[in-house]
Amino acid sequence: MAEAQEINISNQAREFLDSNHQLLINGEWVASKSGDKIAVIDPATEEQISEVDAGNAEDINDAVAAARSALTGEWSKIPSHDRAQILNKLADEIEMNFDVLSELEVLDNGMPMPLAQYSIASHGTALLRYYASWATKIHGSTIPVSPGGAMNGESITYTRREPIGVVGAIIPWNSPLIFAILKLTPALAAGCTVILKPAELTPMTALFLGELIRNSGIPKGVVNIVTGYGETAGAALTEHHDVDKIAFTGSTEVGKKIVEASIGNLKKVTLELGGKSPVVVFPDADLEKVIPGAARACFFLQGQNCMAGTRLFVHKDIYEPVLAGVKEMAEAFTIGHGLIPTNDFGPLISATQKKRVMEYIQIGKDEGADLLSGGESVGDKGYFVQPTIFSNVKGDMRIAREEIFGPVLCAESFDDSDLETIANKANNTSYGLSGSVWTQDISVAHKMAMLIDSGQVSINCHAAVDPAIPFGGNKQSGWGREFGKEGLEPYLKTKATTVIF
Ligand code: NAI
Ligand code: MG
């Protein structure tokens, strides 16, 4: 742990944290009906840095009504070219406020500053500009049909792509601003209206974004932001009969609740849920790339990352050097507050998450895995846990099967040469989100990539993310895809129209 250092917060961030935070409904900041508040905590200090309103079902009702009238009102008449301009304007606004947004993200989430800056620049504004360019390219087609039945005579059939409607977006705390943007942008490009429910643990950057949205020319009611708890505001949104679609990122457990809550009006649902992704290293892999790659795959965002490569499978011939290298990297991280530039490993998000991770570390010890590195919490303030490596993990252990969502790497060696046998081990979880294959042999690389049952596989890197790369889960990692053109589809519906001459 780095020595305690003074944390300096800029005046702009301080003023924002100290200001009164309300709900964005129909273009205005309004107080929650209940008057209840949620304390916002810096996970690196455990100190309260701000408070926000706790919206509940009544506030959700107002937000849904605003989104519904905006959908059929001004927003539906704005040409696609202007929707694109608006999204680009919002990206400009984010760029102009880049420093304060990065700072707020670090204070709220705990991530190291370089990571906040990287994610906002390379995913946030990039996503806005990417989907801005899709706004003008959404169109249907004309379809040749055979005459007969109702189509007695010459006819033309064409399709239109229409916005799916009012979207409820529920997002987690591990990358708060990026998730807000990832949900808003394809929805707005498609012409939908949105009620965004940020995670109760990390509401700050979404609220700042709300003010930028007001400045960017997006009509009132098109984006509404209701901070609040999952069990109240989140649940009300998922049950609401005037919401057409829910876009969710979070736990598999809540994902299943959302499916149940959506049955009432059969709203459409996309889910991006947990993961337990494999990193598979063949004996010919380039160790200079594998070692930092495997360390980052697991310990990025302190392992609080759905794509995290938490199961490391290494061929027995290079198991020892790979593990020694990953251990050296894990022990070289500087743990501490994300606003101190030399720190590269932050806290977990909350006391609950820290407790959960420490319990899993105990489970790993009890199950008989070898603790190679870490395993302890760090310091007496802040939710810090050491990067932790278990070796000789067996596939049936709970630490190998359940999502821990913390800095815990589970390593095991293999000596099989049959790729299907290796893939069976890699696929031995209920998840299927990400994964990576490390080898110089292109046949092994592509064959293995085909055999891994997940929505995304990277070769000689882990978790390749770009606005254009479709991303999402197989099995219990979710429904549907985000990013890329595929990420636009869930926000659109098709209407077929036939005209008889
Ligand atoms: P969570 O799934 O409870 O929270 C995510 C979002 O869902 C938050 O905005 C929350 O307010 C909302 N939510 C909670 N209950 C809800 C309900 N009944 N109806 C509607 N919305 C609801 O995740 P939590 O409890 O913060 O973390 C628990 C575990 O979930 C983590 O340890 C990790 O395994 C997993 N997780 C996975 C994420 C991912 O990126 N796929 C992100 C966050 C958590
Ligand atoms: Mg929860």
Coordinates of C-alpha atoms and ligand atoms in Angstrom, one line a residue:
M1 CA 0.0 0.0 0.0
A2 CA 1.3 3.4 -0.9
E3 CA 1.9 5.7 2.0
A4 CA -1.1 7.9 3.0
Q5 CA -1.0 11.0 0.9
E6 CA -3.1 14.2 0.8
I7 CA -5.9 13.8 -1.7
N8 CA -6.5 17.0 -3.6
I9 CA -9.9 17.5 -5.2
S10 CA -10.3 20.2 -7.9
N11 CA -12.7 23.1 -7.2
Q12 CA -14.9 22.1 -10.0
A13 CA -15.3 18.5 -8.6
R14 CA -15.7 19.8 -5.1
E15 CA -18.5 22.2 -6.1
F16 CA -20.3 19.5 -8.0
L17 CA -20.0 17.0 -5.1
D18 CA -21.3 19.7 -2.7
S19 CA -24.2 20.7 -4.9
N20 CA -27.8 19.5 -4.5
H21 CA -28.4 16.4 -6.7
Q22 CA -31.9 15.7 -7.9
L23 CA -33.6 13.6 -10.5
L24 CA -33.6 14.6 -14.2
I25 CA -37.2 14.2 -15.3
N26 CA -38.6 15.9 -18.4
G27 CA -35.5 18.1 -18.8
E28 CA -35.7 19.5 -15.2
W29 CA -33.9 18.6 -12.0
V30 CA -36.6 17.7 -9.5
A31 CA -36.5 16.4 -6.0
S32 CA -37.5 12.8 -5.3
K33 CA -41.0 12.4 -4.0
S34 CA -39.9 10.6 -0.9
G35 CA -37.1 13.0 0.0
D36 CA -34.9 10.0 0.8
K37 CA -31.2 10.3 0.2
I38 CA -28.4 8.0 -0.7
A39 CA -24.9 8.7 0.8
V40 CA -22.1 8.5 -1.8
I41 CA -18.9 7.0 -0.4
D42 CA -15.3 7.2 -1.7
P43 CA -14.3 3.5 -1.5
A44 CA -10.6 4.4 -1.0
T45 CA -11.3 6.4 2.2
E46 CA -14.8 5.2 3.3
E47 CA -15.7 8.9 3.6
Q48 CA -19.0 10.4 2.4
I49 CA -18.3 12.6 -0.6
S50 CA -21.8 13.6 -1.6
E51 CA -25.5 12.5 -1.4
V52 CA -28.1 12.0 -4.1
D53 CA -31.8 11.6 -4.1
A54 CA -33.3 8.1 -3.8
G55 CA -36.0 7.9 -6.4
N56 CA -38.7 5.3 -6.1
A57 CA -41.8 4.0 -8.0
E58 CA -43.6 7.4 -8.1
D59 CA -40.5 9.1 -9.6
I60 CA -40.1 6.3 -12.1
N61 CA -43.8 6.8 -13.1
D62 CA -43.1 10.5 -13.8
A63 CA -39.9 9.7 -15.7
V64 CA -41.7 7.0 -17.8
A65 CA -44.5 9.5 -18.6
A66 CA -42.0 12.1 -19.7
A67 CA -40.1 9.5 -21.9
R68 CA -43.4 8.4 -23.5
S69 CA -44.5 11.8 -24.5
A70 CA -41.1 12.7 -25.7
L71 CA -41.0 9.6 -27.9
T72 CA -44.1 10.5 -29.9
G73 CA -43.4 14.3 -29.6
E74 CA -40.5 16.4 -30.7
W75 CA -37.9 13.6 -30.7
S76 CA -39.8 11.6 -33.3
K77 CA -39.7 14.6 -35.7
I78 CA -36.0 15.3 -35.5
P79 CA -34.3 14.0 -38.6
S80 CA -31.7 11.3 -38.2
H81 CA -28.9 13.7 -39.3
D82 CA -29.8 16.0 -36.3
R83 CA -29.9 13.1 -33.9
A84 CA -26.3 12.3 -35.1
Q85 CA -25.3 16.0 -34.5
I86 CA -26.8 15.9 -31.0
L87 CA -24.8 12.8 -30.1
N88 CA -21.6 14.4 -31.5
K89 CA -22.4 17.5 -29.5
L90 CA -22.7 15.4 -26.3
A91 CA -19.3 13.9 -27.1
D92 CA -17.9 17.4 -27.4
E93 CA -19.4 18.3 -24.1
I94 CA -17.7 15.2 -22.5
E95 CA -14.4 16.2 -24.0
M96 CA -14.7 19.7 -22.6
N97 CA -15.4 18.3 -19.2
F98 CA -13.0 15.4 -19.4
D99 CA -10.9 16.3 -16.3
V100 CA -13.7 16.7 -13.9
L101 CA -15.6 13.6 -15.2
S102 CA -12.4 11.5 -14.8
E103 CA -11.9 12.9 -11.3
L104 CA -15.5 12.2 -10.2
E105 CA -15.3 8.7 -11.6
V106 CA -12.2 8.0 -9.5
L107 CA -13.7 9.4 -6.4
D108 CA -17.0 7.6 -6.9
N109 CA -15.7 4.2 -8.1
G110 CA -12.1 4.0 -6.9
M111 CA -10.5 3.2 -10.2
P112 CA -7.0 4.5 -10.8
M113 CA -7.0 7.8 -12.7
P114 CA -5.2 6.6 -15.9
L115 CA -8.0 3.9 -16.2
A116 CA -10.8 6.5 -15.8
Q117 CA -9.1 8.7 -18.4
Y118 CA -8.5 5.8 -20.8
S119 CA -12.0 4.5 -20.5
I120 CA -13.8 7.9 -21.0
A121 CA -11.6 8.8 -24.0
S122 CA -11.4 5.5 -25.7
H123 CA -14.9 4.0 -24.9
G124 CA -17.1 7.0 -23.8
T125 CA -16.7 9.6 -26.5
A126 CA -15.8 7.0 -29.0
L127 CA -19.1 5.2 -28.4
L128 CA -21.0 8.5 -28.9
R129 CA -19.3 9.3 -32.1
Y130 CA -19.6 5.7 -33.4
Y131 CA -23.4 5.5 -32.8
A132 CA -23.8 9.1 -34.0
S133 CA -22.6 7.8 -37.4
W134 CA -25.1 5.0 -37.3
A135 CA -28.1 7.3 -36.7
T136 CA -28.1 8.2 -40.4
K137 CA -27.8 4.6 -41.6
I138 CA -30.8 3.0 -40.1
H139 CA -33.2 1.9 -42.9
G140 CA -35.4 -0.9 -44.0
S141 CA -35.6 -2.7 -47.4
T142 CA -37.9 -3.4 -50.2
I143 CA -38.9 -7.1 -50.5
P144 CA -40.0 -8.9 -53.6
V145 CA -43.3 -10.9 -52.9
S146 CA -45.5 -13.2 -54.9
P147 CA -48.9 -11.9 -55.9
G148 CA -51.9 -13.7 -54.4
G149 CA -54.2 -13.5 -51.4
A150 CA -54.6 -9.9 -50.2
M151 CA -51.9 -8.9 -52.7
N152 CA -54.1 -9.3 -55.7
G153 CA -52.3 -7.2 -58.3
E154 CA -49.1 -5.3 -58.4
S155 CA -47.6 -4.5 -55.0
I156 CA -44.6 -3.3 -53.2
T157 CA -43.6 -4.4 -49.7
Y158 CA -41.1 -2.4 -47.7
T159 CA -39.8 -2.4 -44.2
R160 CA -39.1 0.5 -41.8
R161 CA -36.9 0.3 -38.8
E162 CA -38.6 2.1 -36.0
P163 CA -37.4 2.9 -32.5
I164 CA -38.4 0.1 -30.0
G165 CA -39.8 2.9 -27.7
V166 CA -39.3 3.8 -24.1
V167 CA -36.1 2.2 -22.7
G168 CA -35.3 1.5 -19.1
A169 CA -31.5 1.3 -18.7
I170 CA -30.1 -0.1 -15.4
I171 CA -26.4 0.0 -15.0
P172 CA -23.8 -1.2 -12.5
W173 CA -21.0 0.5 -10.6
N174 CA -17.8 -1.0 -12.1
S175 CA -17.5 1.5 -15.0
P176 CA -20.3 3.9 -14.3
L177 CA -19.9 6.6 -17.0
I178 CA -19.1 4.1 -19.8
F179 CA -22.1 2.0 -19.0
A180 CA -24.4 5.1 -19.0
I181 CA -23.0 6.1 -22.4
L182 CA -23.2 2.5 -23.7
K183 CA -26.9 2.3 -22.9
L184 CA -27.9 5.8 -23.9
T185 CA -26.1 6.1 -27.3
P186 CA -27.5 3.2 -29.4
A187 CA -31.0 4.0 -27.9
L188 CA -30.8 7.7 -28.9
A189 CA -29.3 6.8 -32.3
A190 CA -32.3 4.6 -32.9
G191 CA -34.7 7.3 -31.8
C192 CA -35.8 5.8 -28.5
T193 CA -36.3 7.7 -25.2
V194 CA -34.6 6.5 -22.0
I195 CA -34.9 6.4 -18.2
L196 CA -31.4 5.7 -16.9
K197 CA -31.1 4.2 -13.4
P198 CA -27.5 4.5 -12.3
A199 CA -26.1 2.1 -9.6
E200 CA -26.8 3.4 -6.1
L201 CA -23.1 3.0 -5.4
T202 CA -21.8 5.3 -8.2
P203 CA -24.3 7.9 -9.3
M204 CA -22.0 10.9 -9.7
T205 CA -20.9 10.9 -13.3
A206 CA -24.3 9.9 -14.6
L207 CA -25.7 13.1 -12.9
F208 CA -22.9 15.2 -14.3
L209 CA -23.7 13.7 -17.7
G210 CA -27.4 14.8 -17.1
E211 CA -26.3 18.4 -17.1
L212 CA -24.3 17.9 -20.3
I213 CA -27.3 16.3 -21.9
R214 CA -29.3 19.4 -21.0
N215 CA -26.7 21.5 -22.8
S216 CA -26.4 19.3 -25.9
G217 CA -29.8 20.1 -27.5
I218 CA -31.5 16.7 -26.6
P219 CA -35.2 17.6 -26.2
K220 CA -36.8 17.4 -22.7
G221 CA -37.9 14.0 -21.6
V222 CA -35.7 12.1 -24.1
V223 CA -33.2 11.2 -21.4
N224 CA -34.4 11.0 -17.8
I225 CA -32.1 10.0 -14.9
V226 CA -33.5 8.5 -11.7
T227 CA -31.0 7.7 -9.1
G228 CA -32.2 5.1 -6.5
Y229 CA -31.9 1.6 -5.2
G230 CA -32.3 -1.5 -7.3
E231 CA -35.0 -3.0 -5.2
T232 CA -37.2 0.2 -5.5
A233 CA -36.4 2.4 -8.5
G234 CA -34.8 -0.4 -10.5
A235 CA -37.6 -2.9 -9.8
A236 CA -40.3 -0.2 -10.6
L237 CA -38.7 0.4 -13.9
T238 CA -38.6 -3.3 -14.9
E239 CA -42.2 -3.9 -13.8
H240 CA -43.6 -0.7 -15.5
H241 CA -46.1 -1.5 -18.3
D242 CA -45.3 1.6 -20.3
V243 CA -41.6 0.6 -20.7
D244 CA -40.9 -1.2 -23.9
K245 CA -37.4 -2.5 -23.3
I246 CA -35.0 -3.0 -20.4
A247 CA -31.2 -2.8 -21.1
F248 CA -29.4 -4.2 -18.0
T249 CA -25.8 -4.8 -17.0
G250 CA -25.2 -6.4 -13.6
S251 CA -25.4 -9.6 -11.7
T252 CA -26.9 -12.8 -13.1
E253 CA -29.2 -13.0 -10.1
V254 CA -30.8 -9.6 -10.8
G255 CA -30.9 -10.4 -14.5
K256 CA -33.2 -13.3 -13.8
K257 CA -35.4 -11.0 -11.6
I258 CA -35.6 -8.6 -14.5
V259 CA -36.8 -11.3 -16.9
E260 CA -39.6 -12.2 -14.4
A261 CA -40.5 -8.6 -13.9
S262 CA -40.8 -8.0 -17.7
I263 CA -43.4 -10.7 -18.2
G264 CA -46.3 -8.3 -17.3
N265 CA -46.1 -6.4 -20.6
L266 CA -43.7 -8.8 -22.3
K267 CA -41.2 -5.9 -22.6
K268 CA -38.0 -6.7 -24.6
V269 CA -34.9 -7.4 -22.5
T270 CA -31.1 -7.4 -23.1
L271 CA -28.9 -8.6 -20.3
E272 CA -25.1 -8.3 -19.9
L273 CA -24.4 -10.4 -16.8
G274 CA -21.5 -12.1 -15.0
G275 CA -18.5 -14.0 -16.3
K276 CA -15.8 -16.4 -15.3
S277 CA -13.7 -16.1 -18.4
P278 CA -10.8 -18.4 -19.3
V279 CA -7.3 -17.4 -20.4
V280 CA -5.8 -20.4 -22.2
V281 CA -2.0 -20.4 -22.7
F282 CA -0.3 -22.9 -25.0
P283 CA 3.4 -23.9 -24.6
D284 CA 4.6 -21.9 -27.6
A285 CA 3.0 -18.6 -26.3
D286 CA 5.2 -15.5 -26.1
L287 CA 5.7 -15.2 -22.4
E288 CA 6.6 -11.5 -22.6
K289 CA 3.1 -10.9 -23.8
V290 CA 1.3 -13.6 -21.8
I291 CA 2.5 -12.5 -18.4
P292 CA 1.4 -8.9 -18.4
G293 CA -1.7 -9.9 -20.5
A294 CA -2.8 -12.5 -17.9
A295 CA -2.1 -10.2 -15.0
R296 CA -4.1 -7.3 -16.6
A297 CA -6.9 -9.7 -17.7
C298 CA -7.6 -10.6 -14.1
F299 CA -6.6 -7.5 -12.1
F300 CA -8.0 -4.7 -14.3
L301 CA -10.5 -2.7 -12.2
Q302 CA -9.4 -4.9 -9.2
G303 CA -11.1 -7.8 -11.0
Q304 CA -14.5 -6.0 -10.8
N305 CA -14.9 -6.5 -14.5
C306 CA -17.4 -8.8 -16.2
M307 CA -14.8 -9.8 -18.8
A308 CA -12.1 -10.5 -16.3
G309 CA -9.9 -13.5 -17.2
T310 CA -10.2 -15.1 -13.8
R311 CA -9.4 -18.7 -14.8
L312 CA -5.8 -19.1 -16.1
F313 CA -5.1 -22.4 -17.8
V314 CA -1.4 -22.9 -18.7
H315 CA 0.3 -25.8 -20.3
K316 CA 2.4 -27.6 -17.8
D317 CA 5.7 -26.9 -19.7
I318 CA 5.4 -23.2 -19.0
Y319 CA 3.1 -23.2 -15.9
E320 CA 5.9 -22.3 -13.5
P321 CA 7.4 -19.4 -15.4
V322 CA 4.0 -17.9 -16.3
L323 CA 2.8 -18.1 -12.7
A324 CA 6.1 -16.6 -11.4
G325 CA 5.8 -13.8 -13.8
V326 CA 2.1 -13.0 -13.0
K327 CA 2.9 -13.2 -9.3
E328 CA 5.7 -10.7 -9.7
M329 CA 3.4 -8.3 -11.6
A330 CA 0.6 -8.7 -9.0
E331 CA 3.0 -7.9 -6.2
A332 CA 4.4 -4.9 -8.1
F333 CA 1.0 -3.0 -8.2
T334 CA 0.9 0.1 -6.1
I335 CA -2.3 -0.1 -4.1
G336 CA -4.0 3.2 -3.0
H337 CA -6.2 6.1 -3.8
G338 CA -6.9 6.4 -7.6
L339 CA -6.3 10.2 -7.5
I340 CA -2.6 9.7 -6.7
P341 CA -1.0 9.2 -10.1
T342 CA 1.5 6.6 -9.0
N343 CA -1.2 4.2 -7.7
D344 CA -2.3 1.6 -10.2
F345 CA -4.5 -0.6 -8.1
G346 CA -7.6 0.8 -6.3
P347 CA -10.1 -0.4 -3.7
L348 CA -13.1 -2.6 -4.2
I349 CA -16.4 -0.7 -4.5
S350 CA -17.9 -1.3 -1.1
A351 CA -17.7 -3.0 2.3
T352 CA -20.1 -5.6 1.0
Q353 CA -17.9 -6.4 -2.1
K354 CA -14.8 -6.6 0.1
K355 CA -16.5 -9.0 2.5
R356 CA -17.7 -11.1 -0.5
V357 CA -14.1 -11.3 -2.0
M358 CA -12.5 -12.1 1.4
E359 CA -15.0 -14.9 1.9
Y360 CA -14.2 -16.4 -1.5
I361 CA -10.5 -16.2 -0.6
Q362 CA -11.2 -18.2 2.5
I363 CA -13.3 -20.6 0.5
G364 CA -10.3 -21.1 -1.9
K365 CA -8.0 -21.9 1.1
D366 CA -10.6 -24.3 2.5
E367 CA -11.1 -26.0 -0.8
G368 CA -7.4 -26.8 -0.9
A369 CA -6.1 -24.5 -3.6
D370 CA -2.6 -23.2 -3.1
L371 CA -2.4 -19.5 -2.2
L372 CA 0.5 -18.3 -4.3
S373 CA 0.2 -14.5 -3.7
G374 CA -1.9 -12.0 -1.8
G375 CA -5.0 -13.1 0.1
E376 CA -5.1 -10.2 2.6
S377 CA -7.1 -7.0 2.9
V378 CA -4.9 -3.9 2.9
G379 CA -4.9 -0.9 5.3
D380 CA -7.5 0.1 7.8
K381 CA -9.4 2.6 5.7
G382 CA -10.8 1.9 2.2
Y383 CA -12.0 -1.4 0.7
F384 CA -8.6 -2.6 -0.5
V385 CA -7.8 -6.3 -1.1
Q386 CA -4.4 -7.6 -2.4
P387 CA -4.2 -9.1 -5.9
T388 CA -4.6 -12.7 -5.1
I389 CA -3.4 -15.8 -7.0
F390 CA -4.5 -19.4 -6.3
S391 CA -2.6 -22.1 -8.1
N392 CA -3.5 -25.8 -8.5
V393 CA -7.1 -24.9 -8.6
K394 CA -9.5 -27.7 -9.7
G395 CA -12.4 -27.2 -12.0
D396 CA -15.0 -28.3 -9.4
M397 CA -13.9 -25.8 -6.8
R398 CA -16.3 -22.9 -6.1
I399 CA -13.6 -20.4 -6.7
A400 CA -13.2 -21.8 -10.2
R401 CA -16.9 -21.8 -11.0
E402 CA -18.5 -18.8 -9.2
E403 CA -18.0 -15.1 -10.2
I404 CA -16.0 -13.5 -7.4
F405 CA -15.8 -10.0 -8.9
G406 CA -12.6 -9.2 -7.2
P407 CA -8.8 -9.6 -7.7
V408 CA -8.7 -13.3 -7.4
L409 CA -6.9 -15.4 -10.1
C410 CA -7.5 -19.1 -10.3
A411 CA -4.7 -20.9 -12.1
E412 CA -4.4 -24.5 -13.2
S413 CA -2.1 -26.4 -15.5
F414 CA -3.0 -28.8 -18.3
D415 CA -1.0 -31.4 -20.2
D416 CA -3.6 -32.4 -22.8
S417 CA -2.9 -31.9 -26.4
D418 CA -6.5 -32.5 -27.6
L419 CA -8.1 -29.1 -28.0
E420 CA -11.6 -30.3 -27.2
T421 CA -10.5 -31.6 -23.9
I422 CA -8.9 -28.3 -23.1
A423 CA -12.0 -26.4 -24.3
N424 CA -14.2 -28.6 -22.0
K425 CA -12.2 -27.4 -19.1
A426 CA -12.3 -23.8 -20.2
N427 CA -16.1 -24.1 -20.8
N428 CA -16.8 -25.7 -17.4
T429 CA -18.9 -22.8 -15.9
S430 CA -22.4 -21.5 -16.3
Y431 CA -21.0 -18.3 -17.9
G432 CA -19.8 -17.5 -21.4
L433 CA -18.8 -13.9 -21.8
S434 CA -15.1 -13.5 -22.7
G435 CA -11.9 -15.5 -23.0
S436 CA -8.5 -15.5 -24.6
V437 CA -6.1 -17.9 -26.3
W438 CA -2.4 -17.4 -26.3
T439 CA -0.3 -19.2 -28.9
Q440 CA 1.9 -18.6 -32.0
D441 CA 0.1 -21.4 -33.9
I442 CA -2.7 -19.9 -36.0
S443 CA -4.5 -23.2 -36.4
V444 CA -4.6 -23.8 -32.6
A445 CA -5.5 -20.2 -32.0
H446 CA -8.5 -20.2 -34.3
K447 CA -9.7 -23.7 -33.5
M448 CA -9.5 -23.0 -29.8
A449 CA -11.3 -19.6 -30.3
M450 CA -14.1 -21.6 -32.1
L451 CA -14.4 -24.1 -29.2
I452 CA -14.6 -21.6 -26.4
D453 CA -18.3 -21.1 -25.6
S454 CA -18.4 -17.3 -25.1
G455 CA -19.6 -14.2 -26.9
Q456 CA -16.1 -12.9 -27.3
V457 CA -12.6 -14.5 -27.7
S458 CA -9.4 -12.6 -28.1
I459 CA -6.2 -14.2 -29.5
N460 CA -2.9 -13.0 -27.9
C461 CA -4.7 -10.3 -25.9
H462 CA -7.7 -10.4 -23.5
A463 CA -11.0 -8.5 -23.7
A464 CA -10.6 -6.6 -27.0
V465 CA -13.1 -3.8 -26.7
D466 CA -14.0 -1.3 -29.4
P467 CA -17.3 0.5 -30.2
A468 CA -17.5 -1.7 -33.3
I469 CA -16.9 -5.1 -31.7
P470 CA -20.1 -6.9 -30.7
F471 CA -20.0 -7.9 -27.1
G472 CA -22.3 -10.0 -24.9
G473 CA -22.7 -13.3 -23.3
N474 CA -23.6 -16.9 -24.0
K475 CA -25.2 -19.2 -21.3
Q476 CA -25.9 -17.3 -18.1
S477 CA -23.8 -14.3 -19.1
G478 CA -26.7 -12.7 -20.8
W479 CA -29.1 -12.1 -23.7
G480 CA -28.2 -10.1 -26.8
R481 CA -25.2 -8.1 -27.8
E482 CA -24.0 -4.6 -27.2
F483 CA -21.5 -2.4 -29.2
G484 CA -21.3 -2.5 -33.0
K485 CA -24.2 -2.7 -35.4
E486 CA -25.6 -5.6 -33.4
G487 CA -25.8 -3.4 -30.4
L488 CA -28.2 -1.1 -32.3
E489 CA -30.6 -3.9 -33.2
P490 CA -32.3 -4.3 -29.8
Y491 CA -33.3 -0.7 -29.9
L492 CA -35.2 -1.1 -33.2
K493 CA -38.3 -2.9 -34.4
T494 CA -39.3 -3.7 -38.0
K495 CA -42.6 -2.7 -39.6
A496 CA -43.5 -4.3 -42.9
T497 CA -45.8 -2.3 -45.1
T498 CA -47.4 -3.6 -48.3
V499 CA -49.1 -1.4 -50.9
I500 CA -51.3 -2.7 -53.7
F501 CA -51.4 -0.5 -56.9
Ligands
NAI1 P1 -26.5 -5.8 -9.0 O1 -26.8 -6.6 -10.1 O2 -27.4 -5.9 -7.7 O3 -26.6 -4.2 -9.4 C1 -26.5 -3.8 -10.7 C2 -27.7 -2.8 -11.0 O4 -28.9 -3.4 -10.8 C3 -27.7 -1.6 -10.0 O5 -28.1 -0.4 -10.7 C4 -28.8 -2.0 -9.0 O6 -29.4 -0.9 -8.4 C5 -29.7 -2.7 -9.9 N1 -30.7 -3.6 -9.3 C6 -30.4 -4.4 -8.2 N2 -31.5 -5.1 -7.9 C7 -32.5 -4.8 -8.8 C8 -33.8 -5.3 -9.0 N3 -34.4 -6.1 -8.2 N4 -34.5 -4.8 -10.1 C9 -33.9 -3.9 -10.9 N5 -32.6 -3.4 -10.8 C10 -31.9 -3.9 -9.7 O7 -25.0 -6.0 -8.6 P2 -24.4 -5.8 -7.1 O8 -25.3 -6.3 -6.1 O9 -23.9 -4.4 -7.0 O10 -23.1 -6.8 -7.3 C11 -23.2 -8.2 -7.0 C12 -22.5 -9.0 -8.0 O11 -23.0 -8.8 -9.3 C13 -21.0 -8.7 -8.2 O12 -20.2 -9.3 -7.1 C14 -20.7 -9.3 -9.5 O13 -20.6 -10.7 -9.4 C15 -22.0 -9.0 -10.3 N6 -21.9 -7.8 -11.1 C16 -21.7 -7.9 -12.4 C17 -21.5 -6.8 -13.2 C18 -21.2 -6.9 -14.7 O14 -20.5 -6.0 -15.2 N7 -21.7 -7.9 -15.4 C19 -21.6 -5.5 -12.7 C20 -21.9 -5.4 -11.3 C21 -22.1 -6.6 -10.5
MG2 MG -27.3 -6.5 -5.7

